[in-house]
PDB file of C-alpha atoms in Angstrom:
ATOM      1  CA  MET A   1       3.965  14.022   4.262  1.00 88.00           C
ATOM      2  CA  ARG A   2       5.631  11.822   6.859  1.00 94.00           C
ATOM      3  CA  ARG A   3       6.546   8.318   5.691  1.00 96.00           C
ATOM      4  CA  TYR A   4       5.764   5.138   7.609  1.00 95.00           C
ATOM      5  CA  ASP A   5       5.644   1.414   7.040  1.00 95.00           C
ATOM      6  CA  ASP A   6       3.188   0.493   9.786  1.00 97.00           C
ATOM      7  CA  PRO A   7       0.795  -2.445   9.615  1.00 97.00           C
ATOM      8  CA  VAL A   8      -2.880  -1.463   9.902  1.00 98.00           C
ATOM      9  CA  GLU A   9      -6.169  -3.302  10.115  1.00 97.00           C
ATOM     10  CA  VAL A  10      -8.612  -2.144   7.437  1.00 97.00           C
ATOM     11  CA  ARG A  11     -12.319  -2.611   6.909  1.00 96.00           C
ATOM     12  CA  ARG A  12     -13.427  -2.045   3.312  1.00 95.00           C
ATOM     13  CA  GLY A  13     -16.742  -0.465   2.399  1.00 92.00           C
ATOM     14  CA  TRP A  14     -18.517   2.425   0.689  1.00 89.00           C
ATOM     15  CA  VAL A  15     -16.698   5.764   0.742  1.00 87.00           C
ATOM     16  CA  ASP A  16     -17.290   9.088  -1.044  1.00 77.00           C
ATOM     17  CA  GLY A  17     -15.000   9.531  -4.038  1.00 75.00           C
ATOM     18  CA  ALA A  18     -14.184   5.844  -4.474  1.00 77.00           C
ATOM     19  CA  LEU A  19     -14.493   4.621  -8.059  1.00 75.00           C
ATOM     20  CA  ASP A  20     -14.430   0.985  -6.973  1.00 71.00           C
ATOM     21  CA  ALA A  21     -17.593   1.030  -4.860  1.00 67.00           C
ATOM     22  CA  GLY A  22     -17.505  -1.169  -1.791  1.00 77.00           C
ATOM     23  CA  ARG A  23     -13.771  -1.918  -2.007  1.00 88.00           C
ATOM     24  CA  ALA A  24     -12.331   1.295  -0.580  1.00 93.00           C
ATOM     25  CA  PRO A  25     -10.861   1.407   2.912  1.00 96.00           C
ATOM     26  CA  GLU A  26     -13.765   2.582   5.078  1.00 96.00           C
ATOM     27  CA  GLN A  27     -12.060   2.439   8.484  1.00 97.00           C
ATOM     28  CA  PHE A  28      -8.573   1.611   9.696  1.00 98.00           C
ATOM     29  CA  LEU A  29      -6.960   0.907  13.033  1.00 97.00           C
ATOM     30  CA  TRP A  30      -3.550   2.547  13.374  1.00 96.00           C
ATOM     31  CA  ARG A  31      -1.520   2.617  16.584  1.00 94.00           C
ATOM     32  CA  GLY A  32      -4.557   1.650  18.642  1.00 94.00           C
ATOM     33  CA  ARG A  33      -6.799   4.390  17.226  1.00 94.00           C
ATOM     34  CA  LEU A  34      -9.775   3.949  14.918  1.00 96.00           C
ATOM     35  CA  TRP A  35      -9.895   6.288  11.917  1.00 96.00           C
ATOM     36  CA  LYS A  36     -12.995   6.684   9.723  1.00 96.00           C
ATOM     37  CA  VAL A  37     -12.376   7.450   6.065  1.00 96.00           C
ATOM     38  CA  ARG A  38     -14.380  10.479   4.986  1.00 94.00           C
ATOM     39  CA  ALA A  39     -13.281  10.627   1.354  1.00 94.00           C
ATOM     40  CA  VAL A  40     -11.030   8.856  -1.124  1.00 94.00           C
ATOM     41  CA  LEU A  41      -8.772  11.475  -2.702  1.00 94.00           C
ATOM     42  CA  ALA A  42      -6.981   9.104  -5.106  1.00 94.00           C
ATOM     43  CA  SER A  43      -6.380   5.414  -5.707  1.00 93.00           C
ATOM     44  CA  TRP A  44      -4.075   3.532  -8.055  1.00 93.00           C
ATOM     45  CA  VAL A  45      -2.267   0.215  -8.523  1.00 92.00           C
ATOM     46  CA  GLU A  46       1.512  -0.223  -8.685  1.00 89.00           C
ATOM     47  CA  THR A  47       3.530  -3.212  -9.812  1.00 83.00           C
ATOM     48  CA  GLY A  48       6.816  -4.227  -8.244  1.00 71.00           C
ATOM     49  CA  ALA A  49      10.128  -2.943  -9.626  1.00 67.00           C
ATOM     50  CA  TRP A  50      10.429  -5.887 -12.007  1.00 66.00           C
ATOM     51  CA  TRP A  51      13.018  -4.067 -14.147  1.00 67.00           C
ATOM     52  CA  SER A  52      15.579  -4.169 -11.323  1.00 68.00           C
ATOM     53  CA  SER A  53      15.231  -7.859 -10.444  1.00 68.00           C
ATOM     54  CA  ALA A  54      17.962 -10.492 -10.760  1.00 72.00           C
ATOM     55  CA  GLU A  55      15.692 -12.458 -13.106  1.00 71.00           C
ATOM     56  CA  VAL A  56      15.573  -9.595 -15.623  1.00 70.00           C
ATOM     57  CA  ASP A  57      19.368  -9.269 -15.397  1.00 72.00           C
ATOM     58  CA  ALA A  58      19.616 -12.982 -16.241  1.00 75.00           C
ATOM     59  CA  VAL A  59      17.355 -12.587 -19.275  1.00 77.00           C
ATOM     60  CA  LEU A  60      19.359  -9.591 -20.482  1.00 79.00           C
ATOM     61  CA  GLY A  61      22.656 -11.396 -19.903  1.00 76.00           C
ATOM     62  CA  THR A  62      23.940  -8.946 -17.342  1.00 74.00           C
ATOM     63  CA  ASP A  63      25.318 -10.341 -14.121  1.00 64.00           C
ATOM     64  CA  ALA A  64      23.862 -13.817 -14.769  1.00 50.00           C
ATOM     65  CA  PRO A  65      25.403 -16.852 -13.026  1.00 54.00           C
ATOM     66  CA  THR A  66      26.645 -19.612 -15.351  1.00 51.00           C
ATOM     67  CA  THR A  67      27.354 -23.291 -14.934  1.00 51.00           C
ATOM     68  CA  ALA A  68      31.060 -24.226 -15.010  1.00 53.00           C
ATOM     69  CA  GLU A  69      30.838 -27.026 -17.615  1.00 57.00           C
ATOM     70  CA  SER A  70      28.696 -25.515 -20.326  1.00 56.00           C
ATOM     71  CA  GLY A  71      28.855 -21.777 -19.701  1.00 55.00           C
ATOM     72  CA  ALA A  72      25.040 -21.729 -19.912  1.00 55.00           C
ATOM     73  CA  VAL A  73      22.997 -19.397 -17.760  1.00 49.00           C
ATOM     74  CA  ALA A  74      21.784 -21.143 -14.626  1.00 50.00           C
ATOM     75  CA  VAL A  75      17.992 -21.381 -14.511  1.00 47.00           C
ATOM     76  CA  ARG A  76      16.315 -20.235 -11.312  1.00 47.00           C
ATOM     77  CA  SER A  77      12.688 -20.297 -10.371  1.00 46.00           C
ATOM     78  CA  VAL A  78      11.111 -17.002 -11.325  1.00 47.00           C
ATOM     79  CA  PRO A  79       8.908 -15.355  -8.699  1.00 51.00           C
ATOM     80  CA  ASP A  80       5.901 -13.286  -9.660  1.00 54.00           C
ATOM     81  CA  LEU A  81       7.584 -10.195 -11.063  1.00 57.00           C
ATOM     82  CA  LEU A  82       4.299  -8.414 -11.540  1.00 65.00           C
ATOM     83  CA  GLY A  83       3.161  -8.409  -7.925  1.00 76.00           C
ATOM     84  CA  GLU A  84       0.696  -5.601  -7.390  1.00 87.00           C
ATOM     85  CA  ARG A  85      -0.283  -3.363  -4.538  1.00 91.00           C
ATOM     86  CA  GLU A  86      -3.200  -0.980  -4.249  1.00 94.00           C
ATOM     87  CA  LEU A  87      -2.548   2.531  -2.977  1.00 96.00           C
ATOM     88  CA  TRP A  88      -5.258   4.691  -1.472  1.00 96.00           C
ATOM     89  CA  ARG A  89      -4.903   8.359  -0.505  1.00 96.00           C
ATOM     90  CA  VAL A  90      -7.741   9.103   1.895  1.00 96.00           C
ATOM     91  CA  GLU A  91      -8.988  11.816   4.188  1.00 96.00           C
ATOM     92  CA  ALA A  92      -9.824  10.325   7.563  1.00 97.00           C
ATOM     93  CA  GLY A  93     -10.739  11.563  10.995  1.00 96.00           C
ATOM     94  CA  ARG A  94     -11.484  10.711  14.576  1.00 92.00           C
ATOM     95  CA  SER A  95     -14.463  12.525  16.121  1.00 74.00           C
ATOM     96  CA  GLY A  96     -13.979  14.031  19.547  1.00 64.00           C
ATOM     97  CA  ALA A  97     -10.405  12.826  19.429  1.00 55.00           C
ATOM     98  CA  GLY A  98      -9.063  15.314  21.885  1.00 58.00           C
ATOM     99  CA  GLY A  99      -8.071  18.156  19.643  1.00 57.00           C
ATOM    100  CA  PRO A 100      -8.201  21.662  21.086  1.00 61.00           C
ATOM    101  CA  GLY A 101     -11.721  22.053  22.457  1.00 63.00           C
ATOM    102  CA  GLY A 102     -12.530  18.361  21.797  1.00 65.00           C
ATOM    103  CA  GLU A 103     -13.125  18.799  18.049  1.00 70.00           C
ATOM    104  CA  ALA A 104     -12.401  16.133  15.481  1.00 81.00           C
ATOM    105  CA  ILE A 105      -8.873  15.423  14.269  1.00 90.00           C
ATOM    106  CA  THR A 106      -8.455  14.847  10.537  1.00 94.00           C
ATOM    107  CA  GLY A 107      -5.591  14.046   8.206  1.00 96.00           C
ATOM    108  CA  VAL A 108      -4.607  12.687   4.820  1.00 97.00           C
ATOM    109  CA  PHE A 109      -3.267   9.133   4.846  1.00 98.00           C
ATOM    110  CA  GLU A 110      -1.756   6.796   2.284  1.00 98.00           C
ATOM    111  CA  LEU A 111      -2.708   3.155   2.722  1.00 98.00           C
ATOM    112  CA  THR A 112      -1.454   0.190   0.694  1.00 97.00           C
ATOM    113  CA  PHE A 113      -2.791  -3.307   0.204  1.00 96.00           C
ATOM    114  CA  ASP A 114      -0.167  -5.816  -0.951  1.00 94.00           C
ATOM    115  CA  HIS A 115      -1.751  -8.578  -3.021  1.00 88.00           C
ATOM    116  CA  ASP A 116       1.239 -10.911  -2.486  1.00 87.00           C
ATOM    117  CA  ASP A 117       0.880 -11.161   1.283  1.00 91.00           C
ATOM    118  CA  GLY A 118      -2.683  -9.855   1.778  1.00 93.00           C
ATOM    119  CA  ARG A 119      -1.572  -7.148   4.213  1.00 96.00           C
ATOM    120  CA  TRP A 120      -2.454  -3.502   4.655  1.00 97.00           C
ATOM    121  CA  SER A 121       0.100  -0.844   5.625  1.00 98.00           C
ATOM    122  CA  LEU A 122       0.014   2.849   6.347  1.00 97.00           C
ATOM    123  CA  VAL A 123       2.853   4.392   4.314  1.00 97.00           C
ATOM    124  CA  GLY A 124       2.208   8.126   4.673  1.00 96.00           C
ATOM    125  CA  CYS A 125       0.433  10.661   6.844  1.00 95.00           C
ATOM    126  CA  ASP A 126      -0.144  14.403   6.562  1.00 93.00           C
ATOM    127  CA  ASP A 127      -2.066  15.524   9.615  1.00 73.00           C
TER     128      ASP A 127
END
């Protein structure tokens, strides 16, 4: 599978294989081409790598900045360490997309939706 980090426009809807009916990516626009999702192969949710953040280091006492007078750990604002993103592995195609003989082109794509910034990305493609 080739890896990407390309922004995509996604329309959610009803797709075969989706457990969360009506919320699956139904179509997506990638590099100026419209792809229609034919089936959801897998979907899951990931959290950010909270265990490797500077805030966790501060809580554990490793590599934490201190104030000069008291030696106390400096308090910083803590961002949302549990930011989530949805991942969707889908089979999608473009009909009459100019394959040999004019047949449809299909592939397997990995799409993500980042809840922190509300954006979709295409992160993988096997076509």
